[in-house]
Coordinates of C-alpha atoms and ligand atoms in Angstrom, one line a residue:
M1 CA -8.0 -5.8 3.2
C2 CA -10.9 -4.1 5.4
G3 CA -10.7 -1.1 7.6
I4 CA -11.8 -1.4 11.0
I5 CA -13.1 1.1 14.0
G6 CA -14.5 1.1 17.2
Y7 CA -15.0 3.4 19.8
L8 CA -15.8 2.9 23.7
G9 CA -16.5 5.9 26.3
N10 CA -18.4 8.9 27.0
K11 CA -19.0 10.7 24.1
E12 CA -21.6 9.8 21.1
A13 CA -19.5 6.9 19.1
Y14 CA -21.7 7.4 15.7
P15 CA -19.8 10.6 14.9
I16 CA -16.3 9.1 15.4
L17 CA -17.0 6.1 13.8
I18 CA -18.6 7.5 10.6
N19 CA -15.6 9.9 10.0
G20 CA -12.9 7.3 11.2
L21 CA -14.5 5.0 8.5
K22 CA -14.0 7.7 5.6
K23 CA -10.3 7.7 7.0
L24 CA -10.1 3.8 6.4
E25 CA -12.2 3.9 3.0
Y26 CA -8.5 3.3 1.2
R27 CA -8.7 -0.1 2.9
G28 CA -11.4 -1.4 0.9
Y29 CA -15.0 0.7 0.2
D30 CA -17.1 -2.3 -1.5
S31 CA -19.5 -1.8 1.6
S32 CA -19.6 -0.8 4.7
G33 CA -21.3 -1.4 8.2
I34 CA -22.2 0.1 11.9
A35 CA -23.5 -1.4 15.4
I36 CA -23.7 1.4 18.2
F37 CA -24.9 -0.3 21.3
Y38 CA -26.8 1.1 24.1
Q39 CA -28.1 -0.6 27.7
G40 CA -30.1 -4.1 26.4
G41 CA -29.6 -3.6 22.6
Y42 CA -28.2 -2.0 19.7
S43 CA -28.9 -0.2 16.4
L44 CA -27.0 -2.2 13.4
Y45 CA -26.8 -0.5 9.3
K46 CA -24.7 -2.0 6.5
T47 CA -24.7 -1.2 3.0
K48 CA -23.4 -2.1 0.0
G49 CA -21.1 1.3 -1.9
K50 CA -18.9 3.6 0.0
V51 CA -19.2 4.5 3.3
N52 CA -20.7 7.9 2.2
Q53 CA -24.3 5.4 0.7
L54 CA -23.7 4.0 4.5
E55 CA -24.0 7.7 5.7
K56 CA -27.0 8.8 3.7
K57 CA -28.8 5.6 4.2
I58 CA -28.9 6.1 8.7
S59 CA -28.6 10.4 7.9
S60 CA -32.3 10.9 9.6
L61 CA -31.4 8.4 12.3
K62 CA -30.5 9.4 15.5
L63 CA -27.7 7.0 16.9
H64 CA -27.3 7.3 20.4
G65 CA -24.5 5.2 22.0
T66 CA -21.2 5.3 23.4
T67 CA -20.1 1.7 22.6
G68 CA -19.6 1.3 18.3
I69 CA -17.8 -0.4 15.9
G70 CA -17.8 -0.2 12.0
H71 CA -16.3 -1.8 9.0
T72 CA -15.5 -0.4 5.4
R73 CA -15.0 -3.6 3.0
W74 CA -13.0 -5.1 0.4
A75 CA -14.5 -8.4 -0.6
T76 CA -12.7 -12.1 -0.2
H77 CA -15.8 -14.1 0.4
G78 CA -18.8 -13.6 -0.9
I79 CA -19.5 -10.6 -2.9
P80 CA -19.9 -7.0 -2.5
N81 CA -23.6 -6.8 -0.8
D82 CA -25.4 -5.7 2.2
I83 CA -25.6 -9.2 3.7
N84 CA -22.5 -9.4 3.5
A85 CA -21.2 -6.5 5.0
H86 CA -19.8 -6.3 8.3
P87 CA -20.7 -6.4 11.6
H88 CA -22.1 -9.8 11.3
V89 CA -23.9 -10.7 14.1
S90 CA -24.4 -14.6 15.9
N91 CA -27.4 -16.9 15.6
S92 CA -28.6 -15.6 19.3
Q93 CA -28.1 -11.9 18.4
E94 CA -26.2 -12.0 20.9
L95 CA -22.7 -11.6 20.3
I96 CA -21.7 -8.7 16.8
L97 CA -18.1 -9.3 15.4
I98 CA -15.8 -6.7 12.6
H99 CA -13.0 -9.0 11.2
N100 CA -10.2 -7.8 8.8
G101 CA -8.3 -10.5 7.3
I102 CA -9.2 -14.5 6.2
I103 CA -10.2 -17.1 8.1
E104 CA -8.8 -20.2 6.2
N105 CA -10.0 -23.1 7.6
Y106 CA -13.7 -21.3 7.9
Y107 CA -14.9 -23.9 5.6
A108 CA -14.4 -27.0 8.2
I109 CA -15.3 -25.1 11.2
K110 CA -18.6 -24.0 9.0
I111 CA -19.8 -27.7 9.0
I112 CA -18.9 -28.3 12.0
L113 CA -21.3 -25.7 13.1
L114 CA -24.0 -26.4 10.3
D115 CA -24.1 -30.0 12.3
N116 CA -24.9 -28.2 15.8
G117 CA -27.3 -26.9 14.2
F118 CA -26.3 -23.2 13.5
T119 CA -27.6 -21.1 10.2
F120 CA -25.9 -18.5 8.1
K121 CA -26.8 -15.6 6.4
S122 CA -24.0 -14.7 4.2
K123 CA -20.7 -16.0 2.4
T124 CA -18.7 -14.6 4.9
D125 CA -15.8 -16.3 7.3
T126 CA -16.2 -13.5 9.5
E127 CA -20.1 -15.1 10.5
V128 CA -18.6 -18.0 10.9
L129 CA -15.9 -16.8 12.9
V130 CA -18.4 -15.2 15.3
N131 CA -20.7 -18.3 15.1
L132 CA -18.0 -20.3 16.1
I133 CA -17.6 -17.6 19.4
E134 CA -21.0 -18.1 20.1
Y135 CA -20.6 -21.9 19.8
I136 CA -17.4 -22.4 21.9
K137 CA -18.9 -19.7 25.0
K138 CA -22.4 -21.8 25.2
K139 CA -21.4 -25.1 25.3
N140 CA -18.4 -24.4 27.6
K141 CA -20.0 -21.7 29.7
L142 CA -17.8 -19.6 29.3
S143 CA -17.0 -15.8 29.8
L144 CA -16.5 -13.6 26.1
E145 CA -13.1 -12.9 26.7
E146 CA -12.1 -17.3 26.9
A147 CA -14.7 -18.5 24.4
V148 CA -13.3 -15.4 21.7
R149 CA -9.2 -16.7 22.7
I150 CA -9.9 -20.6 22.5
S151 CA -11.8 -19.9 19.1
L152 CA -8.7 -17.7 17.8
N153 CA -6.9 -20.6 19.0
E154 CA -8.8 -22.9 16.4
I155 CA -8.3 -20.1 13.2
I156 CA -6.0 -20.3 10.8
G157 CA -5.7 -17.3 8.8
A158 CA -4.9 -13.4 9.6
Y159 CA -7.1 -11.6 11.5
S160 CA -8.0 -8.2 13.6
I161 CA -11.0 -8.4 14.8
A162 CA -13.5 -6.2 17.7
I163 CA -16.4 -8.2 18.7
V164 CA -19.1 -6.4 21.3
E165 CA -21.9 -8.9 23.0
K166 CA -24.9 -7.3 23.5
S167 CA -26.2 -7.7 27.2
H168 CA -22.4 -6.0 27.4
P169 CA -22.0 -3.0 25.9
E170 CA -19.8 -1.5 28.4
R171 CA -16.9 -3.7 27.2
I172 CA -15.0 -4.7 23.8
I173 CA -13.0 -6.9 23.1
I174 CA -10.5 -6.7 20.1
A175 CA -6.9 -9.6 18.9
K176 CA -4.8 -9.6 16.3
L177 CA -3.0 -11.8 14.4
G178 CA -1.4 -10.5 10.8
S179 CA -3.9 -7.7 9.9
P180 CA -3.1 -4.8 11.3
L181 CA -4.8 -3.3 14.9
T182 CA -3.4 0.1 17.0
L183 CA -5.3 1.0 19.7
G184 CA -5.4 5.0 20.8
I185 CA -6.0 6.2 24.5
N186 CA -7.0 8.6 25.9
K187 CA -7.2 8.2 29.8
K188 CA -10.1 5.2 29.8
E189 CA -11.5 6.2 27.0
F190 CA -10.4 3.6 23.6
F191 CA -10.2 4.2 20.0
I192 CA -10.0 1.4 17.9
A193 CA -8.4 1.3 13.8
S194 CA -6.6 -0.4 11.3
D195 CA -4.5 2.6 11.8
P196 CA -4.1 5.8 14.2
I197 CA -5.5 8.5 11.5
P198 CA -9.0 8.1 12.1
F199 CA -8.5 8.8 16.1
I200 CA -5.3 11.0 16.1
N201 CA -7.7 14.0 16.4
Y202 CA -9.1 12.5 19.9
T203 CA -5.3 11.4 20.9
N204 CA -2.0 10.6 20.2
N205 CA -1.3 7.9 22.8
V206 CA -1.4 4.8 21.0
L207 CA -0.9 0.8 21.5
Y208 CA 0.2 -1.3 18.7
L209 CA -1.5 -5.0 19.0
K210 CA 1.3 -7.4 18.2
D211 CA 0.1 -10.5 16.4
G212 CA -1.2 -13.0 19.1
E213 CA -2.3 -10.4 21.9
M214 CA -6.1 -9.7 22.5
A215 CA -7.5 -6.9 25.4
I216 CA -10.2 -6.2 26.7
L217 CA -11.3 -2.6 26.6
N218 CA -14.1 -2.5 29.5
K219 CA -15.8 1.3 30.4
N220 CA -13.5 3.8 32.3
K221 CA -11.2 1.4 33.1
E222 CA -7.5 0.0 32.6
L223 CA -6.7 -1.8 29.4
D224 CA -6.1 -5.1 30.1
L225 CA -3.6 -6.9 27.5
R226 CA -3.1 -10.8 26.9
K227 CA -1.7 -13.5 25.0
I228 CA -4.0 -15.1 23.0
R229 CA -2.1 -18.2 23.0
N230 CA -1.9 -18.6 26.8
N231 CA -3.8 -15.7 28.4
H232 CA -0.7 -14.5 30.0
K233 CA -0.7 -10.9 30.8
L234 CA 0.6 -8.7 29.4
N235 CA 2.7 -5.0 30.1
P236 CA 0.7 -2.7 27.1
I237 CA 4.1 -0.4 25.4
I238 CA 2.3 3.1 24.7
K239 CA 4.1 5.3 22.3
E240 CA 3.1 8.9 21.3
L241 CA 2.7 9.3 18.1
Q242 CA 3.1 13.2 15.5
I243 CA 1.1 12.9 12.7
N244 CA 0.1 16.0 10.9
L245 CA -3.2 16.3 9.2
K246 CA -3.1 18.7 7.0
K247 CA -1.0 16.6 4.9
I248 CA -4.4 14.2 4.7
E249 CA -6.7 17.0 2.6
K250 CA -6.8 16.9 -1.0
G251 CA -6.6 20.9 -0.8
E252 CA -7.1 22.5 -3.9
Y253 CA -7.0 19.4 -6.1
K254 CA -9.6 17.0 -7.5
Y255 CA -8.1 13.9 -6.2
F256 CA -5.4 12.9 -4.0
M257 CA -3.8 11.2 -6.6
L258 CA -3.5 14.0 -8.8
K259 CA -2.1 16.5 -5.6
E260 CA 0.5 13.5 -4.8
I261 CA 2.1 13.2 -8.6
Y262 CA 2.4 17.1 -7.8
E263 CA 4.1 16.8 -5.1
Q264 CA 6.9 14.9 -5.8
P265 CA 9.4 18.2 -6.2
K266 CA 8.6 18.4 -2.4
T267 CA 8.4 15.1 -1.2
I268 CA 11.7 14.3 -3.3
L269 CA 13.7 16.9 -1.5
D270 CA 12.0 15.7 1.7
T271 CA 13.7 11.7 0.9
L272 CA 16.9 13.2 0.1
R273 CA 16.8 15.8 3.2
G274 CA 19.9 15.2 5.7
R275 CA 20.6 11.8 3.5
L276 CA 22.2 14.2 0.6
L277 CA 25.2 16.3 2.0
I278 CA 26.1 18.1 -0.8
T279 CA 28.6 20.3 0.4
D280 CA 30.9 17.7 1.9
G281 CA 29.9 15.0 -1.1
L282 CA 28.4 12.9 1.4
I283 CA 25.7 10.4 1.9
Y284 CA 24.3 9.7 5.3
I285 CA 21.8 7.1 6.0
D286 CA 20.6 6.8 9.3
G287 CA 19.4 3.1 9.4
F288 CA 22.5 2.2 6.5
E289 CA 24.8 3.9 8.6
L290 CA 25.1 1.1 11.5
N291 CA 25.3 -1.8 9.2
K292 CA 27.3 -0.5 6.2
D293 CA 30.0 -3.2 6.9
I294 CA 27.1 -5.6 5.9
F295 CA 26.6 -4.3 2.4
F296 CA 29.9 -3.2 1.3
N297 CA 30.7 -6.5 1.6
A298 CA 27.3 -8.3 0.2
K299 CA 28.0 -10.3 -2.4
C300 CA 24.6 -10.1 -3.4
I301 CA 21.4 -8.6 -2.7
T302 CA 17.7 -9.5 -3.0
I303 CA 15.0 -7.4 -3.3
V304 CA 11.9 -8.1 -2.8
G305 CA 8.2 -6.1 -2.8
C306 CA 4.7 -6.2 -4.6
G307 CA 3.0 -3.8 -7.7
T308 CA 4.9 -0.6 -7.8
S309 CA 7.4 -1.4 -5.2
W310 CA 8.4 -4.4 -7.2
H311 CA 8.7 -2.0 -10.2
A312 CA 11.1 0.4 -8.0
S313 CA 13.0 -2.8 -6.9
L314 CA 13.7 -3.4 -10.4
I315 CA 14.9 0.1 -11.2
G316 CA 17.1 -0.2 -8.1
E317 CA 18.6 -3.6 -9.5
Y318 CA 20.0 -1.6 -12.3
I319 CA 20.9 1.0 -10.2
L320 CA 23.1 -1.2 -7.5
E321 CA 24.4 -3.7 -10.5
N322 CA 26.1 -0.7 -12.3
I323 CA 27.0 2.0 -9.5
A324 CA 28.0 -0.8 -6.5
R325 CA 28.5 -3.7 -8.8
I326 CA 26.8 -6.2 -6.6
P327 CA 24.6 -8.9 -8.0
V328 CA 21.1 -8.2 -7.4
E329 CA 17.9 -10.3 -7.9
V330 CA 14.3 -9.0 -7.6
E331 CA 11.7 -11.1 -6.4
Y332 CA 7.7 -10.5 -6.5
A333 CA 7.1 -11.1 -3.0
S334 CA 4.0 -13.7 -3.2
E335 CA 6.6 -15.6 -5.4
F336 CA 9.2 -15.5 -2.6
R337 CA 7.4 -16.5 0.2
Y338 CA 6.2 -20.2 -1.5
K339 CA 9.5 -21.1 -3.8
N340 CA 11.3 -22.0 -0.7
P341 CA 14.2 -19.3 -2.2
I342 CA 18.4 -20.0 -1.4
V343 CA 18.5 -17.2 1.5
K344 CA 21.6 -17.9 3.2
K345 CA 22.3 -16.9 7.0
K346 CA 23.4 -12.8 6.7
D347 CA 22.9 -13.0 3.2
I348 CA 20.8 -9.4 2.8
I349 CA 17.2 -9.0 1.6
I350 CA 15.7 -5.9 0.9
V351 CA 11.9 -5.5 0.9
I352 CA 10.1 -2.6 0.2
S353 CA 6.4 -1.7 0.7
Q354 CA 4.4 1.9 0.8
S355 CA 2.3 0.5 3.2
G356 CA 4.4 -1.6 5.4
E357 CA 1.0 -4.0 5.9
T358 CA 1.1 -5.3 2.5
A359 CA 0.5 -9.6 3.3
D360 CA 2.8 -11.1 0.9
T361 CA 5.7 -9.1 1.8
I362 CA 5.2 -9.6 5.4
A363 CA 5.8 -13.3 4.8
A364 CA 8.3 -12.5 2.6
L365 CA 10.1 -10.7 5.3
K366 CA 9.0 -13.3 7.7
L367 CA 10.8 -15.9 6.0
A368 CA 13.9 -14.6 5.3
K369 CA 14.1 -13.6 8.9
K370 CA 13.5 -17.0 9.9
K371 CA 16.7 -18.5 7.4
G372 CA 18.7 -16.0 9.4
A373 CA 19.1 -13.3 6.9
F374 CA 19.7 -9.4 7.6
V375 CA 16.4 -8.0 5.9
F376 CA 16.4 -4.1 5.5
G377 CA 13.2 -2.1 5.1
I378 CA 12.4 1.0 2.7
C379 CA 8.9 1.6 4.1
N380 CA 7.1 5.0 3.8
V381 CA 4.2 4.5 6.5
V382 CA 6.2 5.2 9.8
G383 CA 5.2 2.4 12.4
S384 CA 3.8 0.1 10.1
Y385 CA 4.5 -3.4 10.4
I386 CA 7.3 -4.1 8.1
A387 CA 8.9 -1.0 9.6
R388 CA 8.8 -2.0 13.1
N389 CA 10.0 -5.6 12.0
V390 CA 12.9 -5.6 10.0
D391 CA 16.5 -5.8 11.5
A392 CA 17.5 -2.2 9.8
G393 CA 15.6 -0.2 7.4
V394 CA 14.8 4.0 5.9
Y395 CA 12.0 5.7 5.4
T396 CA 11.0 7.0 2.6
H397 CA 9.7 10.2 3.9
A398 CA 6.8 10.7 1.2
G399 CA 4.0 11.5 3.1
P400 CA 0.6 10.4 3.8
E401 CA -0.1 8.9 0.4
I402 CA -3.8 8.3 0.1
G403 CA -4.7 7.4 -4.0
V404 CA -4.7 4.2 -4.3
A405 CA -2.4 4.3 -7.3
S406 CA 1.3 4.8 -6.0
T407 CA 2.8 8.2 -7.6
K408 CA 4.8 9.8 -4.9
A409 CA 6.0 7.0 -2.8
F410 CA 7.6 5.2 -5.9
T411 CA 9.7 8.1 -6.3
A412 CA 10.8 8.3 -3.1
Q413 CA 12.0 4.4 -2.9
I414 CA 13.6 4.9 -6.3
I415 CA 15.5 8.0 -4.4
I416 CA 17.0 5.9 -1.6
L417 CA 17.7 3.3 -3.7
I418 CA 20.0 5.2 -5.8
L419 CA 21.5 6.6 -2.5
L420 CA 22.4 3.0 -1.2
A421 CA 24.2 2.5 -4.8
L422 CA 26.0 5.4 -4.7
K423 CA 27.0 5.0 -0.6
I424 CA 28.0 1.5 -1.7
G425 CA 29.6 2.6 -4.6
K426 CA 31.6 5.4 -3.3
H427 CA 33.1 3.1 -1.1
K428 CA 33.9 0.4 -3.2
S429 CA 35.3 2.5 -5.5
T430 CA 33.0 0.7 -8.4
I431 CA 31.9 4.2 -9.8
T432 CA 34.8 6.9 -9.8
D433 CA 34.9 10.3 -7.9
D434 CA 34.0 12.5 -10.9
F435 CA 30.6 10.4 -11.6
Y436 CA 29.3 10.2 -8.1
K437 CA 30.0 13.7 -7.5
K438 CA 27.8 14.4 -10.9
L439 CA 25.5 12.0 -9.6
C440 CA 25.3 13.8 -6.5
T441 CA 25.1 17.3 -7.7
E442 CA 22.1 16.3 -10.5
L443 CA 20.3 14.5 -7.5
N444 CA 20.4 17.7 -5.5
Y445 CA 18.5 19.9 -8.6
I446 CA 16.4 16.6 -9.7
S447 CA 13.2 18.3 -8.2
D448 CA 13.9 21.0 -10.5
K449 CA 13.4 18.9 -13.3
I450 CA 10.5 16.8 -12.0
S451 CA 9.0 20.9 -11.3
L452 CA 9.8 21.2 -15.4
T453 CA 8.6 18.2 -16.0
L454 CA 5.4 18.7 -14.5
K455 CA 4.3 21.9 -17.1
T456 CA 3.9 18.9 -19.6
D457 CA 0.3 18.3 -18.2
K458 CA -1.5 20.5 -20.5
Y459 CA -0.1 19.0 -22.9
I460 CA -0.8 15.4 -21.7
K461 CA -4.7 16.1 -21.0
N462 CA -4.6 16.6 -24.8
I463 CA -3.2 13.8 -25.9
S464 CA -5.6 12.0 -23.3
K465 CA -8.8 13.4 -24.7
I466 CA -7.5 11.3 -28.1
Y467 CA -6.9 8.1 -26.6
H468 CA -9.5 7.7 -23.3
K469 CA -11.5 5.9 -25.5
V470 CA -9.0 3.2 -27.1
N471 CA -8.9 -0.4 -25.3
N472 CA -5.2 -1.3 -25.2
F473 CA -1.9 0.3 -24.5
I474 CA 1.2 -0.3 -24.9
Y475 CA 4.6 0.6 -22.8
L476 CA 7.7 0.4 -24.3
G477 CA 11.3 1.3 -22.6
R478 CA 15.0 0.0 -22.5
G479 CA 17.1 -0.2 -20.1
I480 CA 16.5 1.3 -17.2
N481 CA 13.2 2.5 -18.1
F482 CA 12.1 -1.1 -18.8
P483 CA 10.7 -0.7 -15.6
V484 CA 9.0 2.8 -16.2
A485 CA 7.3 1.4 -18.8
L486 CA 5.9 -1.3 -16.1
E487 CA 4.8 1.2 -14.0
G488 CA 3.1 3.1 -16.5
A489 CA 1.1 0.5 -17.8
L490 CA -0.2 -0.2 -13.9
K491 CA -0.7 3.1 -13.3
L492 CA -3.0 3.1 -16.5
K493 CA -4.7 0.1 -15.6
E494 CA -5.6 0.2 -12.4
I495 CA -7.2 3.6 -12.7
S496 CA -8.9 3.7 -16.1
Y497 CA -9.5 0.6 -16.7
I498 CA -7.8 -0.1 -20.2
H499 CA -5.3 -2.7 -20.7
A500 CA -1.8 -1.8 -20.9
E501 CA 1.2 -3.8 -20.8
G502 CA 4.9 -2.7 -20.7
Y503 CA 7.6 -4.7 -22.7
P504 CA 11.2 -4.0 -23.4
A505 CA 11.1 -2.1 -26.2
A506 CA 13.3 -4.9 -28.2
E507 CA 11.2 -8.0 -26.9
M508 CA 8.2 -6.5 -29.5
K509 CA 9.4 -8.5 -32.3
H510 CA 9.3 -11.9 -30.5
G511 CA 5.7 -11.2 -30.1
P512 CA 3.3 -8.8 -28.8
I513 CA 4.6 -6.6 -32.4
A514 CA 1.7 -8.7 -33.7
L515 CA -1.1 -6.9 -31.7
I516 CA 0.2 -3.5 -33.4
D517 CA -2.6 -1.8 -35.6
E518 CA -3.3 2.1 -36.3
K519 CA -5.8 1.7 -33.4
I520 CA -3.0 1.0 -30.8
P521 CA -1.4 3.7 -28.6
V522 CA 2.3 3.1 -27.7
V523 CA 4.1 4.8 -25.2
V524 CA 7.8 4.9 -26.1
L525 CA 10.4 6.0 -23.5
A526 CA 13.1 7.7 -25.9
T527 CA 14.8 9.6 -23.9
K528 CA 18.5 9.9 -25.0
K529 CA 21.4 8.5 -23.6
K530 CA 22.3 4.3 -23.7
L531 CA 20.1 2.9 -25.9
Y532 CA 19.0 6.0 -27.8
E533 CA 19.8 5.0 -31.6
K534 CA 18.3 1.5 -30.5
I535 CA 14.7 3.0 -29.7
I536 CA 14.5 4.5 -32.8
V537 CA 15.2 1.9 -34.5
N538 CA 11.5 0.0 -32.3
I539 CA 9.9 2.9 -32.8
Q540 CA 10.5 2.4 -36.7
E541 CA 8.9 -1.2 -36.5
I542 CA 5.9 0.0 -34.9
K543 CA 5.5 3.0 -37.4
A544 CA 6.0 0.4 -40.0
R545 CA 2.9 -1.3 -38.8
N546 CA 0.7 2.5 -38.7
G547 CA 1.3 2.4 -34.7
K548 CA 0.5 5.5 -32.6
I549 CA 3.8 6.4 -31.0
I550 CA 3.1 8.8 -28.2
A551 CA 7.1 9.6 -27.5
I552 CA 8.7 10.6 -24.4
V553 CA 11.8 12.5 -25.2
N554 CA 14.6 15.2 -23.6
E555 CA 14.1 18.6 -24.9
G556 CA 15.4 19.7 -28.6
D557 CA 15.2 16.1 -29.5
I558 CA 14.8 15.7 -33.3
Q559 CA 15.2 11.8 -34.3
V560 CA 11.9 10.5 -32.3
S561 CA 10.1 13.4 -32.6
M562 CA 10.1 13.6 -36.7
L563 CA 8.6 9.9 -36.2
A564 CA 6.5 9.7 -33.1
D565 CA 2.3 11.2 -33.6
H566 CA 3.0 12.8 -30.1
V567 CA 6.0 14.1 -28.4
I568 CA 6.2 14.4 -24.3
Y569 CA 9.5 16.7 -23.9
V570 CA 11.3 16.7 -20.6
P571 CA 14.5 16.9 -18.7
E572 CA 17.5 15.4 -19.9
T573 CA 19.7 14.2 -17.2
Y574 CA 21.8 10.8 -16.4
D575 CA 20.5 7.3 -17.1
E576 CA 20.8 6.2 -13.4
L577 CA 17.9 8.9 -12.6
S578 CA 16.1 9.2 -15.3
P579 CA 12.9 7.1 -14.0
L580 CA 12.6 9.8 -11.8
I581 CA 11.6 12.4 -14.9
T582 CA 10.0 9.7 -17.2
I583 CA 7.5 8.2 -15.0
I584 CA 6.1 11.8 -14.1
P585 CA 4.0 12.0 -17.8
L586 CA 3.3 8.8 -17.2
Q587 CA 1.3 9.7 -14.3
L588 CA -0.4 12.1 -15.9
L589 CA -1.1 10.6 -18.9
A590 CA -3.3 7.6 -16.9
Y591 CA -4.7 10.3 -14.5
Q592 CA -6.1 12.5 -17.0
I593 CA -7.3 9.7 -18.9
A594 CA -9.0 8.3 -15.9
F595 CA -10.1 11.2 -15.0
I596 CA -11.8 12.2 -18.4
R597 CA -13.3 8.8 -18.4
G598 CA -15.0 9.7 -15.4
E599 CA -13.4 7.1 -12.7
N600 CA -12.8 7.5 -9.2
V601 CA -9.6 8.2 -9.4
D602 CA -8.3 7.7 -6.0
Q603 CA -10.7 4.6 -5.3
P604 CA -10.8 2.1 -8.2
R605 CA -12.8 -0.6 -8.6
N606 CA -11.6 -4.2 -7.1
L607 CA -8.7 -2.4 -5.4
A608 CA -7.6 -1.4 -1.9
K609 CA -4.4 0.6 -0.9
S610 CA -3.4 -1.8 1.4
V611 CA -3.3 -5.3 0.3
T612 CA -3.2 -7.2 3.8
V613 CA -5.0 -10.4 2.3
E614 CA -2.5 -13.1 0.1
Ligands
M6R701 O1 2.2 -0.8 0.0 P1 2.7 -1.4 -0.9 O2 3.8 -0.7 -1.5 O3 3.5 -2.9 0.0 O4 2.2 -1.9 -1.7 C1 2.3 -3.2 -3.3 C2 1.5 -2.6 -3.7 O5 0.1 -3.2 -3.3 C3 1.1 -1.6 -4.5 O6 1.9 -0.8 -5.1 C4 0.1 -1.6 -5.8 O7 0.1 -2.1 -6.6 C5 -0.5 0.4 -6.1 N1 -1.9 0.0 -5.9 C6 0.3 0.6 -7.4 O8 -0.4 2.0 -7.9

C-alpha cells in the first residue's frame, strides 16, 4: 500500500507535503518520511509511527525548499522502523526515492548489487531499486531518466515512484505500474500524490498516470510524459476534477467511522437518487442501460471482491438468485486470480470495490478481460483504476470513506445489487409485479428505517461496556443474514482486535458449538420472516450450553426476546432488504467496543484502507 506525495514548483514544499501525507494516511501509517531539496543538498527526516510523529520530530526545524517528496508506509519488506521508512537514499547519497508497491525480484537484484560493492541499511525492496538505478546510471553513464527507465524494465512487481537527484533539485521523475499515481498540474507547478485529495486545494487539473508510463517533471517547464518500455513520447490527457472537501472532514464526530455509520440514511438516498424512479415504478441505472441485454440473457454471473466487498457480493448472490433467478458464483479476488477460473467469452463478471484500487480485484478484472468476459464494476471512488478499466459500471455514490473499516460503502454496494436484481427480475418476470412494487416502495423508505435503527446506539454502548473485555465473539445468521454475520465479525476483528467468527447458525452443531461456554457472547441475527423459527432452535442450543445471546430482532418480537440476554430491536423489512438494517447494530457494536477499549478506530493496527499489494 503506502501513500506517496511530491511537490515541484515555487512554493515552500514542506507544508504541502506534511498536510498531504496526513490525507494519505489511509493508505498506511506505520512510518513516514520526507525529503526537501535545495540547491546542492537536501534535508531528510523519517520516523516510525504516524505522520504527526514525523511532524513533531521536525516541528522546530525550518525546512526550506521548493522541491520535495514524502511517504507514509504500510510495511511489506522489513518491520516498521526509522530505517525501513522512506525516502531511501542510494549508496552515493545522490538519488532519493519513494515507492509504493512491491519489487518481487528484489532479492535477485540485491545479490547482483552486493556483488558489485553496494551495501544496504534497510530490509526494503525500495532501497534495492534506488541502488539499481544508481548502478545502471553509473555503469552506462546515463541521464537519470534513462537510468530510471532501463531499471524499471528490469523490475517485476508493482510500483509508483518519485525520484530526485541531489544535484538536480529542479527535477522529479515519476513512474507507475500497478500502484496508483496522480499528477496535479497548475501551469508549470507539479503536485504528485497517490490520489488527488492532497492537492485538490491547489489545482483540479489532474493526470492519472497509466501503467507503464513515466513523467519527467522539470521546474517551470512543460510536462514530459513517456512510455517506460520504449521511451515514446505521449500526449498527457488532463482531467478536471470536482471534489467537495467538506465531505472529508470529521465534523462533530470523534472518528470518521462513526460519522460514516451515521451518514448511511443519507448515502443510501444518494445511491438511489436518479436510479429508483418510484413514481414511474422504474429503475434506471446509467452504466447498465447500454448493456442490459447482456444481463437479461445471462446464464450465470460471477461476482468478485475482497473483504467487505466480498461480503456484499455474497448478499448479491442471494438477491440476484432469488429475484432475477440467475445462478451466481462469488469468488475472493485473491483466489479467482490464481485458480484458472472457467470464464468464457461474454460471461459476466461483476467486480466490487470501494476503493477501486485493490490489487487482487484489479488482477481479477484483468484476467476476466483477457478471457473475453464482460466486466461490470461497482465502485465508490470516482476515477479509480477499476472504475476506469471495466467495460461498464456504476458508482455507489457513498462519498469518501476514510475509516479503514468499511461501513457506508457496504450498504451502498448492497443497494446497487438490489437495483440490478430488481431491474433484471422485472424484465424477466422472475419477480411478480406486486412484489416488485412492494420492494421498490420499501427501498424508497429504507433510509428512514436505517435512521430509526441508529437509535439503538445508546443501548449498544451499554452492551459494549459489558463485553469489551472478552477475547472471542461469535456471529450467527441464516440465509441472506449469514453474510451480514460475517461482516459483523470482520468489523469487530479489524478495529477492536477481538477474535470473532461468523457462521451460518445451523452450522454450529457441526463443530463450532464446542466453543460455547458462559464467557462467549453470541450475536444472533434473528429478524422475522424466513427461517425465524429455525434460528430460535439454534438460539436454544446455545442457551443450553450457557452461551450469552445478543439478539438482533424486529420490533415487537417476543419469542427470541424471552431467550436472549440482550435484545436489540430493529424495524421490520423484507428479507431481501434486511442486511441494510441488520448490519447497522453490528457496525455500532464493533465501533463502541473498539472505542471503549481505547483503540484508534479509524486507523487500526496492521491495516490500510486501500490494499494495493497482493
Ligand atoms: O476497496 P475495496 O472494497 O476493494 O477493499 C476491499 C477490502 O480490503 C476492504 O473491504 C477491507 O476488508 C475493509 N477494511 C473492511 O472493513
